[in-house]
Amino acid sequence: MTGSAEGRNGTPGGLATLLADAAGAAVRAADGRAAGVYLPSGSPGVLRLAVLVGLPGRLYRPWWRLHVDRRFPVADAYRLGVKVVLPNSTESMRRYPQFAAGLPFPVATINVPVMGSAAPFGVLTVLLPPVSDATELLARRDRLTEIAEELATGVRRLQATGVALVWEDEPLCMRPPGTRPAPGRIGRFAWQPTTDVVTPDDSARILLRLAEEERPWASEALVRAVAAEDAEGLADLLRAAAGGKQPRGPLRVRTAEGAPRVVELWSPDAAVHGPDQPVGGIVLDASSMADAAADQLPQGVFCMDRLGLIVYANPRAAELLAEPRARFLGRALWEGVPWLGQSACEDHLRAALLSPEPVHFHVRRPPPGERETCAEPSEPYDGDWLSVSVHPGPDFLTCTVAPASRGTQVPDPPEAPADVATADVPGTDVATTSLVLRPIVLAIALTEATTARQVSAVVMQELLPAFGGRRLAIYLLQERHLYLAWETGFPSGFLAPFEGVGLDARLPGVETLTTGQPLFFDSMHQLADTYPGIPLDATEGARAFLPLIASGRPVGSCILGFDRPRSFSTEERTVLTALAGLIAHAMEKAQRYETEAALARGLQRALLPRRLPVHPRVETAGRYLPGTQGMDVGGDWYDVVEAGDGLALVIGDVQGHGVQAAATMGQLRSAVRAFALDDRPPDEVLSGTNHLLIDLDPGQFATCCYVRLDPLTGRAMVARAGHPPPLLRRPGGRTLVLDIPGGVVLGVDPLAHYPVTELVMDPGAVLALYTDGLVERAGADIDEGISALRVALAKAGGAAASGRGGRSLVTLADRLTAVARHSANRPDDIALLLAARRPGRPS
């Protein structure tokens, strides 16, 4: 369980050492429970956990591999190059529900990108006890940033020597720096009675002082290693084990030099393990053990270090766990007591390792014939229930185990078989949560997907890694034919012959939909036997064909492909079928959404002005950018209306997004235009629009800024309702945020008053009206965004109203929205309206 700093499978040892040192320093600097470093893998878009400090690798297996596009804190830190700080589980659930679902207990996390010259090449992540507010973690975040910078410097030196920054191994698992050694050193050995060969590990060889020159050792060497008065007792123990008897309890002996030791033997059950099995043994250094009192306790007590290694167990614990101490002492819990490796137990152990509070749970001890595996009993079994408590500490977990009282109502634990990562396909590299959690995690991820493409991407990122798949194809049904919506991993052009196949074709992807039954094939040979003549790709792997059916209506088919043959357990088939239902409902929702979005976009285009009025003394330009979250439509609008002998410049923002916001926006725009055409004063325009919105009662409010401009004199009257203040760039270049008193937002107070401010636009001046989407940034004050826009207008607006360049104001509008236009993540709509007063000829 303890990874060395040397890489495996060709991983450079120097890189592994750098990463291990950085993760260890991060645990100390942040006072954390665990830390790790993620690096890119050879698979495009996939990060791998390279080093893990403070947690057993098995318990963090669901997060060994992460796709960079997943909504996870590590992925965001890498993709966006930003620090992600989550102070507690509430904040984690709000921002990253998939991540929080996998760690459903109090925990905080800090994720810092390890920066290269232009972009991150890794992420340093730390898990630590939760706090109430992110500000409490700022000092630790800064210390981790320094560690990440030092790591980046070291890695760049390695890269200069030709070391590739790619990690393809399992993570190196390290103990936290500064942890105390185990309370009693443990060595393990095996003795084969038929050949009389003893095979000790290094610790057992040192504890028993076995001479290297006597290798290979025999049982006589063990007997000679103890004091003369203890030799006969050890010899009797060996003879009993050789005869197939289960050796009696621990034997306390002294070495030839007088050092106290404890020796225990374990003889495997020949009926279970077969004949000629070696006898297992352990030797403990009793000089540093303080377990005499615990040995006498009526309840079972055992201790594990932070990598899951069992370092102590009293006799009662061995009795309750139904395992000889010699079998599990010095081994990882899930190796020594396999049936405690159930996914449900792993969840509790993760909680104890990462949170400061004790963890209590019940577990059912399987029948004797099924204790060699970590699966739940295959048939109903009313065996013994055990009550387990795990008390976390800085160095060790202290576990108590006792029979559950007869009056205790213990619920059946959920079926959570062993991770499928290595159960069926040896060597398959998969990061997976337990099967019982997989539908929950996928359902959370699908809630954020709104288009068919986004749904398909979520399935690729969540479903394929969970089951070890390498290929995915999703077909959607249109007019009784199946059309490819998404594919990954298949050879180029392989799926082309299946495009547009009808529902009468004899193909597994069709028949799974028409029958509503999933189809599983352990290998391509089995698939070819069932469907003779079907085109096959070059792999020999398994295939799963899943029907996508929502509300009884066929939606399409989902195909999973694997590189190797494998079987599908009953639990896997059940979970995959359930997941197909989730995918189908998400696809059905996405299809409805895309239909509604097309209608909404048409409505939006119809409501926004196609072109602005042309005036000889005033140039105008407008821009609208929809938000990228949701339907790409919203409630922002701008308009220019001829009002008497002047112009009305209008910009507004209806709360929310989608069809309802766009519809409300259309009603308000029409109302404002009507008032403007009647050349009402700005305060009357806003008051009238306010009353209209209250009468409509759409459950929404709106902001608005209304400017009535006289092109000849430059006199402007301005009123605003809860809207950001306009900006004015004077001809000399000075740019101001106009201090315009305003009233409350529209649609709230029928008695609201909207004061009017008068100003003068000189020839060559530029007026900028905008909505908050252009100036708001997450985590920053809106005043900072307004100030940044003012600076940008000052720098870019030099020639805007000079009368030269023809489309100078259009160019300025493009420059001011360039960053937002190229951003893939616009949480809000953006509207911008610019007006420049042209210089006039002398009369």
PDB file of N, CA and C in Angstrom, residues 305-340:
ATOM      1  N   ASP A 305      -3.513   2.090  10.062  1.00  0.00           N
ATOM      2  CA  ASP A 305      -2.863   3.356   9.740  1.00  0.00           C
ATOM      3  C   ASP A 305      -3.654   4.050   8.627  1.00  0.00           C
ATOM      4  N   ARG A 306      -3.173   5.194   8.162  1.00  0.00           N
ATOM      5  CA  ARG A 306      -3.945   5.994   7.219  1.00  0.00           C
ATOM      6  C   ARG A 306      -3.908   5.449   5.795  1.00  0.00           C
ATOM      7  N   LEU A 307      -3.205   4.336   5.602  1.00  0.00           N
ATOM      8  CA  LEU A 307      -3.270   3.651   4.310  1.00  0.00           C
ATOM      9  C   LEU A 307      -4.035   2.333   4.410  1.00  0.00           C
ATOM     10  N   GLY A 308      -4.741   2.143   5.526  1.00  0.00           N
ATOM     11  CA  GLY A 308      -5.591   0.971   5.661  1.00  0.00           C
ATOM     12  C   GLY A 308      -4.904  -0.267   6.181  1.00  0.00           C
ATOM     13  N   LEU A 309      -3.629  -0.175   6.579  1.00  0.00           N
ATOM     14  CA  LEU A 309      -2.887  -1.334   7.075  1.00  0.00           C
ATOM     15  C   LEU A 309      -3.281  -1.608   8.520  1.00  0.00           C
ATOM     16  N   ILE A 310      -3.660  -2.841   8.831  1.00  0.00           N
ATOM     17  CA  ILE A 310      -4.049  -3.212  10.192  1.00  0.00           C
ATOM     18  C   ILE A 310      -2.774  -3.428  11.015  1.00  0.00           C
ATOM     19  N   VAL A 311      -2.596  -2.595  12.041  1.00  0.00           N
ATOM     20  CA  VAL A 311      -1.359  -2.648  12.824  1.00  0.00           C
ATOM     21  C   VAL A 311      -1.565  -3.258  14.195  1.00  0.00           C
ATOM     22  N   TYR A 312      -2.816  -3.434  14.605  1.00  0.00           N
ATOM     23  CA  TYR A 312      -3.092  -4.085  15.892  1.00  0.00           C
ATOM     24  C   TYR A 312      -4.511  -4.625  15.874  1.00  0.00           C
ATOM     25  N   ALA A 313      -4.718  -5.750  16.517  1.00  0.00           N
ATOM     26  CA  ALA A 313      -6.056  -6.289  16.732  1.00  0.00           C
ATOM     27  C   ALA A 313      -6.019  -7.149  17.980  1.00  0.00           C
ATOM     28  N   ASN A 314      -6.993  -6.981  18.857  1.00  0.00           N
ATOM     29  CA  ASN A 314      -7.023  -7.839  20.034  1.00  0.00           C
ATOM     30  C   ASN A 314      -7.723  -9.156  19.685  1.00  0.00           C
ATOM     31  N   PRO A 315      -7.591 -10.166  20.539  1.00  0.00           N
ATOM     32  CA  PRO A 315      -8.181 -11.481  20.219  1.00  0.00           C
ATOM     33  C   PRO A 315      -9.685 -11.416  19.957  1.00  0.00           C
ATOM     34  N   ARG A 316     -10.401 -10.543  20.708  1.00  0.00           N
ATOM     35  CA  ARG A 316     -11.838 -10.456  20.514  1.00  0.00           C
ATOM     36  C   ARG A 316     -12.182  -9.952  19.113  1.00  0.00           C
ATOM     37  N   ALA A 317     -11.385  -9.028  18.574  1.00  0.00           N
ATOM     38  CA  ALA A 317     -11.622  -8.549  17.217  1.00  0.00           C
ATOM     39  C   ALA A 317     -11.473  -9.680  16.225  1.00  0.00           C
ATOM     40  N   ALA A 318     -10.425 -10.502  16.397  1.00  0.00           N
ATOM     41  CA  ALA A 318     -10.231 -11.630  15.494  1.00  0.00           C
ATOM     42  C   ALA A 318     -11.412 -12.595  15.569  1.00  0.00           C
ATOM     43  N   GLU A 319     -11.941 -12.793  16.785  1.00  0.00           N
ATOM     44  CA  GLU A 319     -13.073 -13.702  16.956  1.00  0.00           C
ATOM     45  C   GLU A 319     -14.314 -13.163  16.256  1.00  0.00           C
ATOM     46  N   LEU A 320     -14.589 -11.865  16.418  1.00  0.00           N
ATOM     47  CA  LEU A 320     -15.792 -11.283  15.818  1.00  0.00           C
ATOM     48  C   LEU A 320     -15.673 -11.170  14.296  1.00  0.00           C
ATOM     49  N   LEU A 321     -14.477 -10.900  13.816  1.00  0.00           N
ATOM     50  CA  LEU A 321     -14.278 -10.816  12.377  1.00  0.00           C
ATOM     51  C   LEU A 321     -14.149 -12.193  11.738  1.00  0.00           C
ATOM     52  N   ALA A 322     -14.117 -13.213  12.575  1.00  0.00           N
ATOM     53  CA  ALA A 322     -14.047 -14.597  12.099  1.00  0.00           C
ATOM     54  C   ALA A 322     -12.809 -14.829  11.245  1.00  0.00           C
ATOM     55  N   GLU A 323     -11.703 -14.202  11.624  1.00  0.00           N
ATOM     56  CA  GLU A 323     -10.443 -14.363  10.905  1.00  0.00           C
ATOM     57  C   GLU A 323      -9.312 -14.486  11.920  1.00  0.00           C
ATOM     58  N   PRO A 324      -8.364 -15.415  11.719  1.00  0.00           N
ATOM     59  CA  PRO A 324      -7.200 -15.469  12.599  1.00  0.00           C
ATOM     60  C   PRO A 324      -6.385 -14.186  12.479  1.00  0.00           C
ATOM     61  N   ARG A 325      -5.846 -13.709  13.595  1.00  0.00           N
ATOM     62  CA  ARG A 325      -5.050 -12.484  13.552  1.00  0.00           C
ATOM     63  C   ARG A 325      -3.874 -12.631  12.593  1.00  0.00           C
ATOM     64  N   ALA A 326      -3.323 -13.808  12.516  1.00  0.00           N
ATOM     65  CA  ALA A 326      -2.163 -14.011  11.648  1.00  0.00           C
ATOM     66  C   ALA A 326      -2.504 -13.782  10.184  1.00  0.00           C
ATOM     67  N   ARG A 327      -3.782 -13.839   9.867  1.00  0.00           N
ATOM     68  CA  ARG A 327      -4.162 -13.616   8.473  1.00  0.00           C
ATOM     69  C   ARG A 327      -4.200 -12.132   8.121  1.00  0.00           C
ATOM     70  N   PHE A 328      -4.696 -11.287   9.059  1.00  0.00           N
ATOM     71  CA  PHE A 328      -4.916  -9.903   8.640  1.00  0.00           C
ATOM     72  C   PHE A 328      -3.962  -8.888   9.248  1.00  0.00           C
ATOM     73  N   LEU A 329      -3.254  -9.191  10.336  1.00  0.00           N
ATOM     74  CA  LEU A 329      -2.309  -8.219  10.876  1.00  0.00           C
ATOM     75  C   LEU A 329      -1.202  -7.939   9.857  1.00  0.00           C
ATOM     76  N   GLY A 330      -0.904  -6.667   9.689  1.00  0.00           N
ATOM     77  CA  GLY A 330       0.128  -6.279   8.732  1.00  0.00           C
ATOM     78  C   GLY A 330      -0.352  -6.238   7.296  1.00  0.00           C
ATOM     79  N   ARG A 331      -1.644  -6.420   7.079  1.00  0.00           N
ATOM     80  CA  ARG A 331      -2.186  -6.363   5.728  1.00  0.00           C
ATOM     81  C   ARG A 331      -3.263  -5.290   5.663  1.00  0.00           C
ATOM     82  N   ALA A 332      -3.594  -4.851   4.473  1.00  0.00           N
ATOM     83  CA  ALA A 332      -4.678  -3.889   4.298  1.00  0.00           C
ATOM     84  C   ALA A 332      -5.996  -4.545   4.693  1.00  0.00           C
ATOM     85  N   LEU A 333      -6.906  -3.748   5.211  1.00  0.00           N
ATOM     86  CA  LEU A 333      -8.170  -4.272   5.732  1.00  0.00           C
ATOM     87  C   LEU A 333      -8.891  -5.124   4.705  1.00  0.00           C
ATOM     88  N   TRP A 334      -8.994  -4.642   3.456  1.00  0.00           N
ATOM     89  CA  TRP A 334      -9.772  -5.347   2.438  1.00  0.00           C
ATOM     90  C   TRP A 334      -9.047  -6.583   1.910  1.00  0.00           C
ATOM     91  N   GLU A 335      -7.763  -6.725   2.232  1.00  0.00           N
ATOM     92  CA  GLU A 335      -7.042  -7.950   1.892  1.00  0.00           C
ATOM     93  C   GLU A 335      -7.135  -8.962   3.028  1.00  0.00           C
ATOM     94  N   GLY A 336      -6.992  -8.486   4.260  1.00  0.00           N
ATOM     95  CA  GLY A 336      -7.036  -9.389   5.406  1.00  0.00           C
ATOM     96  C   GLY A 336      -8.428  -9.812   5.781  1.00  0.00           C
ATOM     97  N   VAL A 337      -9.395  -8.919   5.623  1.00  0.00           N
ATOM     98  CA  VAL A 337     -10.806  -9.219   5.903  1.00  0.00           C
ATOM     99  C   VAL A 337     -11.601  -8.808   4.663  1.00  0.00           C
ATOM    100  N   PRO A 338     -11.578  -9.649   3.616  1.00  0.00           N
ATOM    101  CA  PRO A 338     -12.126  -9.232   2.318  1.00  0.00           C
ATOM    102  C   PRO A 338     -13.573  -8.765   2.369  1.00  0.00           C
ATOM    103  N   TRP A 339     -14.389  -9.375   3.209  1.00  0.00           N
ATOM    104  CA  TRP A 339     -15.801  -9.008   3.186  1.00  0.00           C
ATOM    105  C   TRP A 339     -16.050  -7.619   3.785  1.00  0.00           C
ATOM    106  N   LEU A 340     -15.047  -7.017   4.416  1.00  0.00           N
ATOM    107  CA  LEU A 340     -15.165  -5.630   4.848  1.00  0.00           C
ATOM    108  C   LEU A 340     -14.778  -4.663   3.729  1.00  0.00           C
TER     109      LEU A 340
END
